[in-house]
Coordinates of N, CA and C in Angstrom, one line a residue:
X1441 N 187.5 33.6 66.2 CA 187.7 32.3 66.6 C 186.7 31.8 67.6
X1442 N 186.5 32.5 68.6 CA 185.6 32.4 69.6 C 184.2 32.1 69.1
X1443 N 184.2 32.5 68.0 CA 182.5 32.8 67.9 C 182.0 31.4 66.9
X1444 N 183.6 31.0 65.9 CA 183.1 29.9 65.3 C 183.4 28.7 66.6
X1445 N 184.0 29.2 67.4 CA 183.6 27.5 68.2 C 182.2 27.6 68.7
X1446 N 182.2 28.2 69.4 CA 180.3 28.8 69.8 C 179.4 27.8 68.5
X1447 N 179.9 28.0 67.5 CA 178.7 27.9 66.7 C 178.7 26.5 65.9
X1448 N 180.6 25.7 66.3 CA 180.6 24.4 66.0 C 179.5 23.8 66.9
X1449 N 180.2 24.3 68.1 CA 179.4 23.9 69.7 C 178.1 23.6 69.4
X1450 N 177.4 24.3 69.4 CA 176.1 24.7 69.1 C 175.4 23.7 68.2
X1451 N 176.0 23.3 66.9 CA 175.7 22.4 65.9 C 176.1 21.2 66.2
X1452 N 177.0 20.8 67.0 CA 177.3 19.0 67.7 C 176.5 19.2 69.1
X1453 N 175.8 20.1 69.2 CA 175.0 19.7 70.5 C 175.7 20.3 71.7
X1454 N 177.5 20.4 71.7 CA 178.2 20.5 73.1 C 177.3 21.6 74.0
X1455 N 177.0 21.1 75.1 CA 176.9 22.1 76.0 C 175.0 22.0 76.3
X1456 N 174.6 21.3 75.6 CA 173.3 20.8 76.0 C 173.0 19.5 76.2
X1457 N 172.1 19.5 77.4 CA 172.0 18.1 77.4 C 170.8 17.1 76.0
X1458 N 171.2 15.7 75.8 CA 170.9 15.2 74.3 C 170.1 14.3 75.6
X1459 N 168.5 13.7 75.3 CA 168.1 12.7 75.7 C 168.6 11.3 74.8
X1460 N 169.0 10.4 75.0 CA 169.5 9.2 73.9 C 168.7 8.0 75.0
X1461 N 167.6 8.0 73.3 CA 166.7 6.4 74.0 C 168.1 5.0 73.5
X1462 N 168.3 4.6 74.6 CA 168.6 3.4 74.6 C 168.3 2.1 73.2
X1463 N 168.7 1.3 73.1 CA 168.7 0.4 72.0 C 167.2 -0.5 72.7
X1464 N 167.2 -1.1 73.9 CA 166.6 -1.8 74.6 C 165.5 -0.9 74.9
X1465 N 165.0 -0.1 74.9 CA 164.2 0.7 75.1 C 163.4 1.1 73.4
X1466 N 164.3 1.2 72.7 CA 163.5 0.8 71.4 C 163.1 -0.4 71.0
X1467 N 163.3 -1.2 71.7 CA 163.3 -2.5 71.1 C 162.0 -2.4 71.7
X1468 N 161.5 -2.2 73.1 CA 160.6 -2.5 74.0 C 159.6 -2.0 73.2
X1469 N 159.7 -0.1 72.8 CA 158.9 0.3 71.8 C 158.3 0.1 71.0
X1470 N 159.3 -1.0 70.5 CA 158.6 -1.5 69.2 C 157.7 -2.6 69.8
X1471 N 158.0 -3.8 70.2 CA 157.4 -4.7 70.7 C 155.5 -4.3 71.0
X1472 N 156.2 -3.3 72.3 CA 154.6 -2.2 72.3 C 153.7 -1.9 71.0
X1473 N 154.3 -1.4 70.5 CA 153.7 -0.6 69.2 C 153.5 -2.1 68.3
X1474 N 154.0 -3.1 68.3 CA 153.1 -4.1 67.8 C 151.7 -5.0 68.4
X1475 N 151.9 -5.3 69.3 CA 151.1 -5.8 70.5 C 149.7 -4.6 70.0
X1476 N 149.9 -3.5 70.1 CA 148.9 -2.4 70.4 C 147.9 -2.2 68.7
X1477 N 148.8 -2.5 67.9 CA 148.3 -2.3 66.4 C 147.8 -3.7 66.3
X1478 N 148.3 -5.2 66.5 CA 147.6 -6.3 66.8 C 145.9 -6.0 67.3
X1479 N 146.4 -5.9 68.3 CA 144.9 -5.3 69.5 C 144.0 -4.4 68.8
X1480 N 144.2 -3.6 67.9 CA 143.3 -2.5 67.2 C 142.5 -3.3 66.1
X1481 N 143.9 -4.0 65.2 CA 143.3 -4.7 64.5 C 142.1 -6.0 64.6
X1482 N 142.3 -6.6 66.2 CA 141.3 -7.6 66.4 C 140.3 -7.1 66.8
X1483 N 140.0 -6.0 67.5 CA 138.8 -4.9 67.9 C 139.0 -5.9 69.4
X1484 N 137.6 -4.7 70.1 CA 137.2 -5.6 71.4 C 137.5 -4.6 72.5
X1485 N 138.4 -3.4 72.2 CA 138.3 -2.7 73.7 C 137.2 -1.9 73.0
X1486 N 137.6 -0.5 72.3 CA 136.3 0.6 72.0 C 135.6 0.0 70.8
X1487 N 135.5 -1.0 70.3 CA 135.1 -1.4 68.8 C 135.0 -2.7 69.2
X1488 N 133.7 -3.0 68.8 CA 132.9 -4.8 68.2 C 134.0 -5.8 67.9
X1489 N 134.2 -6.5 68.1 CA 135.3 -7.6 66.9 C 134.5 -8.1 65.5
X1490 N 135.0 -8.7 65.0 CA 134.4 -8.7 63.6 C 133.6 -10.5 64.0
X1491 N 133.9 -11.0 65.1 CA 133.5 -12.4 65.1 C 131.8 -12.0 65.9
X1492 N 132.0 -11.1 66.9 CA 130.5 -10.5 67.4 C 129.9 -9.7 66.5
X1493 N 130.1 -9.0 65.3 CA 129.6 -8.5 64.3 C 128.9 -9.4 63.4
X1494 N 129.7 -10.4 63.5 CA 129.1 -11.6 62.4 C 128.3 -12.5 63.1
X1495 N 128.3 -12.8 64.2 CA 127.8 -14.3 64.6 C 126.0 -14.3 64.5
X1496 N 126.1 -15.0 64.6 CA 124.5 -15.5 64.4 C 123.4 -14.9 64.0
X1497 N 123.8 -14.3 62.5 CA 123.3 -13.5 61.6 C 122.1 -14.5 60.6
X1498 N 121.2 -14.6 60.9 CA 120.2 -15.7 60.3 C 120.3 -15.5 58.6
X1499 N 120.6 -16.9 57.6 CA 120.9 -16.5 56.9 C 119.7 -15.6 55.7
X1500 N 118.4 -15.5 56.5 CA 117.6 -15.2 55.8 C 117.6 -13.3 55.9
X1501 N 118.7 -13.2 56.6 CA 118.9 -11.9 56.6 C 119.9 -11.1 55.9
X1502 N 121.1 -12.3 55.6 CA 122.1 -11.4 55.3 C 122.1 -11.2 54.2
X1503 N 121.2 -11.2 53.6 CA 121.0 -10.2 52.2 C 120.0 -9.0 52.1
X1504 N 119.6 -8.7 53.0 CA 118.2 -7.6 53.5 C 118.9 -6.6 53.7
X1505 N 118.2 -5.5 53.0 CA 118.2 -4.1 53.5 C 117.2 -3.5 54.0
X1506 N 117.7 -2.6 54.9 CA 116.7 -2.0 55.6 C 116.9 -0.6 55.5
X1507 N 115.4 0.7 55.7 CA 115.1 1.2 55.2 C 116.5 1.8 56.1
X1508 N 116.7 3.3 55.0 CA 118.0 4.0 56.1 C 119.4 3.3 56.0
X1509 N 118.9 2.4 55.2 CA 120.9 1.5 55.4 C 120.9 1.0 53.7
X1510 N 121.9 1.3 53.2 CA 122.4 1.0 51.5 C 122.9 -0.2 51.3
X1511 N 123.9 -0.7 52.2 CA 124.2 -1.9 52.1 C 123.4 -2.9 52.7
X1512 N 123.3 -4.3 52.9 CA 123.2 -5.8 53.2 C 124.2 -6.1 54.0
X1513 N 124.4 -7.1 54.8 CA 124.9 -7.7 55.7 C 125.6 -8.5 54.7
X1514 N 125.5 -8.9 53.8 CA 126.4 -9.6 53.2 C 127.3 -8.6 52.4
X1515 N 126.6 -7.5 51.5 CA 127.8 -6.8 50.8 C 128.6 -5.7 52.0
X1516 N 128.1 -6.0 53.2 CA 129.0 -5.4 54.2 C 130.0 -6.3 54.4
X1517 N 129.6 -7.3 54.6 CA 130.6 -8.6 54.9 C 132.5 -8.4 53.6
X1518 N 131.5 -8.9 52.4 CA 132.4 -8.8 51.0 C 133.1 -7.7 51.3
X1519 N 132.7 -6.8 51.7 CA 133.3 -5.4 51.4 C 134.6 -5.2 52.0
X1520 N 134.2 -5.8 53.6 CA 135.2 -6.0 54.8 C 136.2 -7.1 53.9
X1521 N 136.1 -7.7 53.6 CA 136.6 -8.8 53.3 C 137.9 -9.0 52.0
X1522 N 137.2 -8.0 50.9 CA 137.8 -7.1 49.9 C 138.9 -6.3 50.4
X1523 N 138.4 -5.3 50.8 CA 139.1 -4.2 51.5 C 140.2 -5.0 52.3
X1524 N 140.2 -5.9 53.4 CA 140.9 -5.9 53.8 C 142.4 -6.8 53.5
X1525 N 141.8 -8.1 52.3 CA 142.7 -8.3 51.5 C 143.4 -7.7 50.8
X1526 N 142.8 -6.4 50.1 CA 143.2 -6.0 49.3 C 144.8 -4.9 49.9
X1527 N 144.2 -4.6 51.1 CA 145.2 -3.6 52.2 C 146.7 -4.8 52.2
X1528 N 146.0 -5.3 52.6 CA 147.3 -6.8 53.1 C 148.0 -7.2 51.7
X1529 N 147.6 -7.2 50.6 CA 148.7 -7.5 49.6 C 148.7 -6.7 49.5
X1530 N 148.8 -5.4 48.9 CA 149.5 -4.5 48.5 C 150.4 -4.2 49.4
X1531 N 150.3 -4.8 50.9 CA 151.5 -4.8 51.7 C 152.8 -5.2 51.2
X1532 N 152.2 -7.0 51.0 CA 153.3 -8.0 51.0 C 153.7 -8.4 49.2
X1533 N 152.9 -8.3 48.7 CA 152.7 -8.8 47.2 C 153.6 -7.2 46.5
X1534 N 154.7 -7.6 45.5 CA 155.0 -6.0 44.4 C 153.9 -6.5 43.1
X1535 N 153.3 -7.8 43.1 CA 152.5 -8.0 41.7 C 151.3 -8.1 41.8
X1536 N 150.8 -7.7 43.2 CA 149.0 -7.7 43.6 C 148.9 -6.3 42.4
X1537 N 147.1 -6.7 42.1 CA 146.7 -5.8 41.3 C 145.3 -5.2 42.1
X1538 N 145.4 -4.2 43.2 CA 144.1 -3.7 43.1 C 142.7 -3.9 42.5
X1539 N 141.3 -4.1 43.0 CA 140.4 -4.2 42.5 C 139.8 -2.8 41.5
X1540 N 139.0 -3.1 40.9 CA 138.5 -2.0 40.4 C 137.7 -0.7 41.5
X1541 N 137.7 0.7 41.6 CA 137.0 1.1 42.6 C 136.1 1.6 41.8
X1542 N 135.0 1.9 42.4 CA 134.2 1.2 43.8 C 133.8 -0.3 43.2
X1543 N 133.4 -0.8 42.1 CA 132.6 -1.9 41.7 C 133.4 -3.3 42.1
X1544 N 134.9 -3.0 42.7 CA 135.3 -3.6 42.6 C 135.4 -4.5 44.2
X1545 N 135.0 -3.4 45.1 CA 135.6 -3.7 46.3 C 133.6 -4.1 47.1
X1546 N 132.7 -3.9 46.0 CA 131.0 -4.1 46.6 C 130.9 -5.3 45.9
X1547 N 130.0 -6.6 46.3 CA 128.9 -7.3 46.1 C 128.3 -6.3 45.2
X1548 N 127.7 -6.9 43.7 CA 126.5 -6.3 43.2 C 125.1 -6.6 43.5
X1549 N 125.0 -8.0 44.1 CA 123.6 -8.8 44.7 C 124.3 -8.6 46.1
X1550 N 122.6 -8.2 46.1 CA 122.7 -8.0 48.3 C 123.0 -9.2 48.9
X1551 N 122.5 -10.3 48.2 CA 122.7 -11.6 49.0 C 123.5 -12.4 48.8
X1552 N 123.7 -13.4 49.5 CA 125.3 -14.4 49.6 C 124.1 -15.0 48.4
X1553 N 125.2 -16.0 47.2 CA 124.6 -16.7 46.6 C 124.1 -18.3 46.8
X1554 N 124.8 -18.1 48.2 CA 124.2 -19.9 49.0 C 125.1 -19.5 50.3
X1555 N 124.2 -20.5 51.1 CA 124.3 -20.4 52.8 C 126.6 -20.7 52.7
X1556 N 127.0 -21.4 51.8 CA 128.0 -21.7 51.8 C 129.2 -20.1 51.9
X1557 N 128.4 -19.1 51.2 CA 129.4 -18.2 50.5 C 129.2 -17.3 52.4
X1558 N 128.8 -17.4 52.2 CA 128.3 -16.3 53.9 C 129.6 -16.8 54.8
X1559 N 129.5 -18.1 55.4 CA 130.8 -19.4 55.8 C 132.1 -18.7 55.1
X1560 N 132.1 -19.1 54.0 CA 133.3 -19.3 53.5 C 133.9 -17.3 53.1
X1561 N 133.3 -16.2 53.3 CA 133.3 -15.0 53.5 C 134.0 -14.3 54.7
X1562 N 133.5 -14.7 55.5 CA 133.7 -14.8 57.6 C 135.2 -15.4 57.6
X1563 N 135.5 -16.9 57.0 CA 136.6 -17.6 56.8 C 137.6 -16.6 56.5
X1564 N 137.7 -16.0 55.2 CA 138.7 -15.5 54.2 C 139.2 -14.6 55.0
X1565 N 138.3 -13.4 56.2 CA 138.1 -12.3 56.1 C 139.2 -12.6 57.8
X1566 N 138.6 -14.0 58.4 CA 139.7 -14.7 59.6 C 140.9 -14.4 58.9
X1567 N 141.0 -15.6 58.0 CA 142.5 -16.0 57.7 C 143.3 -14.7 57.0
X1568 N 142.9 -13.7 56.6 CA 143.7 -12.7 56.2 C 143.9 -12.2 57.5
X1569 N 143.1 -11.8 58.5 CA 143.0 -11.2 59.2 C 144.2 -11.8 60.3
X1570 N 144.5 -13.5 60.4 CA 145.8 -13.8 61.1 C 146.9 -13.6 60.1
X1571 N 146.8 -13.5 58.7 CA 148.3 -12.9 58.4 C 148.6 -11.6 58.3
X1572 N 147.8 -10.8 58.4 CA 148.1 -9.3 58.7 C 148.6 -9.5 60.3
X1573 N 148.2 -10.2 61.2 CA 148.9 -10.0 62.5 C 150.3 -11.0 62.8
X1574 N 150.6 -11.8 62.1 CA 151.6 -12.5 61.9 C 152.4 -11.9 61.0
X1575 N 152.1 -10.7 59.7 CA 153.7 -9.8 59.7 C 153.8 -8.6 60.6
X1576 N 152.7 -8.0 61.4 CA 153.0 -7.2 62.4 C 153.7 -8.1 63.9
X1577 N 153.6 -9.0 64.0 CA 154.1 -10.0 64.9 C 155.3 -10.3 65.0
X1578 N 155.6 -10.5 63.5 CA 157.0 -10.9 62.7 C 158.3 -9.7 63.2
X1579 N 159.4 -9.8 64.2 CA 160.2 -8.8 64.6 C 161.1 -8.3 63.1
X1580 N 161.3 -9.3 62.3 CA 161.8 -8.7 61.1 C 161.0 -7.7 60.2
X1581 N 159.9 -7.5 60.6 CA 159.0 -7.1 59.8 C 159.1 -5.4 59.8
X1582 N 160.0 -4.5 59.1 CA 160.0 -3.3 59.5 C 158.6 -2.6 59.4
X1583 N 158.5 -1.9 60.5 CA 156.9 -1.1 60.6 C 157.1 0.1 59.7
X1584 N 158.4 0.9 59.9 CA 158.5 2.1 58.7 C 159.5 2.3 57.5
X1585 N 159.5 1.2 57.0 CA 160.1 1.4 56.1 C 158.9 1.3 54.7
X1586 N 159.5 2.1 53.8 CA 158.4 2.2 52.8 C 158.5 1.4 51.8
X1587 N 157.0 0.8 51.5 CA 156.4 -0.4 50.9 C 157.1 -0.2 49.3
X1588 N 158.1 -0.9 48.9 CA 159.4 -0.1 47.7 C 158.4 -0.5 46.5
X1589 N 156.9 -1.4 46.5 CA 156.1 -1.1 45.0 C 155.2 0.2 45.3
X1590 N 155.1 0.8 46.8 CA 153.9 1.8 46.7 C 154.4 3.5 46.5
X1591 N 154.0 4.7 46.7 CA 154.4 5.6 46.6 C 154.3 6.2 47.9
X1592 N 155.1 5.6 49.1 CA 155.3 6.1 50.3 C 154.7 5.5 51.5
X1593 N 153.7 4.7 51.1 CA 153.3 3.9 52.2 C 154.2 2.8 53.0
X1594 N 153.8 2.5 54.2 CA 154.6 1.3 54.5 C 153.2 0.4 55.7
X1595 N 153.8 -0.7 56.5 CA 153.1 -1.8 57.0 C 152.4 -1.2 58.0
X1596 N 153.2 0.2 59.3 CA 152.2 0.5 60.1 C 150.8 1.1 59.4
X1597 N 151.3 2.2 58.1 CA 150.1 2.6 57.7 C 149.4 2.0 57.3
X1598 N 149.4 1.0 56.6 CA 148.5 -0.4 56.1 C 147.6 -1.0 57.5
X1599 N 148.4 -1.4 58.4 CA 147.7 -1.9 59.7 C 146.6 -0.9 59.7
X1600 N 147.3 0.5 60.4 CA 146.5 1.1 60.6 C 144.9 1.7 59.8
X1601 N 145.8 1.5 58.5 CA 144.4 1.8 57.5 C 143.4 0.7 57.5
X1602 N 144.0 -0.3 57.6 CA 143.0 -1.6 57.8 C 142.0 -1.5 59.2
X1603 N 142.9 -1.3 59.8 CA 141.7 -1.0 61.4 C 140.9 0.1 61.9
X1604 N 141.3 0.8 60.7 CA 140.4 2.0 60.5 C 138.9 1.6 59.7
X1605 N 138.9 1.1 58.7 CA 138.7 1.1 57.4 C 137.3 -0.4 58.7
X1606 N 137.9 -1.2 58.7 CA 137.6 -2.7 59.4 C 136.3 -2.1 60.7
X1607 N 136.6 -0.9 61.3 CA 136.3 -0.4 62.4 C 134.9 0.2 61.9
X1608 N 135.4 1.2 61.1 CA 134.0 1.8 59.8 C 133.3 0.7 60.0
X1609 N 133.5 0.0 59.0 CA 132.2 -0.9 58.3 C 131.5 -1.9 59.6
X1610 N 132.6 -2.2 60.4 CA 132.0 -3.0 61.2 C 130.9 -2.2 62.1
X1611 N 130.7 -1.0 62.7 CA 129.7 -0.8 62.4 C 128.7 -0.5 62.1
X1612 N 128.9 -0.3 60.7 CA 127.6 -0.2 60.1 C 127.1 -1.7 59.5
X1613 N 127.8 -2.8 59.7 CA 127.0 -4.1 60.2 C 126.6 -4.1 61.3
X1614 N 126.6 -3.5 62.0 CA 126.1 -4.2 63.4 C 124.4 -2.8 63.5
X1615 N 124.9 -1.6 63.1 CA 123.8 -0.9 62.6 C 122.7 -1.6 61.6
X1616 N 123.1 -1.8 60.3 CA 122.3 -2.5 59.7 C 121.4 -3.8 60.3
X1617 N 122.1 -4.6 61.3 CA 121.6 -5.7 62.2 C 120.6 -4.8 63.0
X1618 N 120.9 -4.2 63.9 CA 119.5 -3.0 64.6 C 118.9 -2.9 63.8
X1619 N 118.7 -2.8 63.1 CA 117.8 -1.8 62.0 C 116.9 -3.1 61.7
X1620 N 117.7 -4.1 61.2 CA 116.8 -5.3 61.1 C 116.5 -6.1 62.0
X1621 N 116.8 -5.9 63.4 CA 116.2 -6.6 64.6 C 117.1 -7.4 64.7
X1622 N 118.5 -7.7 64.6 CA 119.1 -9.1 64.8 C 120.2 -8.7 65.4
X1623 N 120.1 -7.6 66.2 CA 121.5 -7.4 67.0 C 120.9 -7.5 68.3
X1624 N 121.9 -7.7 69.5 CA 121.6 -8.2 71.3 C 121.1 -7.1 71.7

């Protein structure tokens, strides 16, 4: 008798102390843990932002490669731009359809096809880029629950893969810029 209470004991915890995080104290957590994946996602403490990666890229460049670098400033751009769309619906969308890989997610021409597409590239790559932080923003927005069209993913991983993924390439635009003389 002795021995099975010992070992109920033991199994409900009695007799050790349990740390118990508070409700408000998760809440806070969470709060944090959005703020902090926002902030990763805009760059700017250890990483470039994507608005100093891009600015005043002359447009006679952003289709140039340079020796030692595979991509363009522009299929760097697309790429970022792809990718990161593509991250963000398969978030929110169950009928988004992935691009093709790799042909799908590269520019085939190094170069923007007019001074317009370069503009309107930067744009796309903004405005996705405020609605990935507006459903991290969003307190209804569960961070781990799993994305119920993917096979285990859910929105922190997405964030995160996006500001990984965003972090990559953006330097090797800002590399490819050195290389071609057009970084500070």
């Amino acid at each position: 008798m002795r021995e099975t209470r010992a070992s109920i004991h033991r199994l409900a915890g009695v007799g050790r102390e349990e740390k118990v995080t508070s409700v408000s104290t998760r809440m806070e957590n969470d709060k944090l843990l959005r703020k902090h994946l926002i902030k990763l996602l805009e760059g700017g403490d250890a990483h470039a932002t994507f608005d100093d990666a891009v600015a005043d890229l002359p447009p006679a460049l952003q289709g140039k490669t340079s020796r030692g670098a595979e991509h363009s400033p522009w299929q760097l751009l697309e790429h970022l731009r792809i990718a990161q769309w593509d991250i963000l619906e398969f978030a929110i969308n169950p009928k988004h359809n992935s691009p093709k890989w790799p042909e799908g997610y590269w520019p085939k021409i190094a170069a923007p096809p007019d001074e317009q597409a370069w503009h309107q590239s930067v744009q796309a790559f903004r405005n996705d880029m405020q609605r990935f932080i507006k459903l991290l923003a969003d307190d209804s927005t569960d961070l781990f629950a799993k994305i119920p069209h993917g096979d285990g993913q859910n929105i922190l991983r997405q964030a995160l893969l996006a500001a990984d993924h965003n972090a990559y390439h953006l330097g090797q635009l800002i590399l490819v810029r050195r290389l071609l003389g057009a970084w500070k």
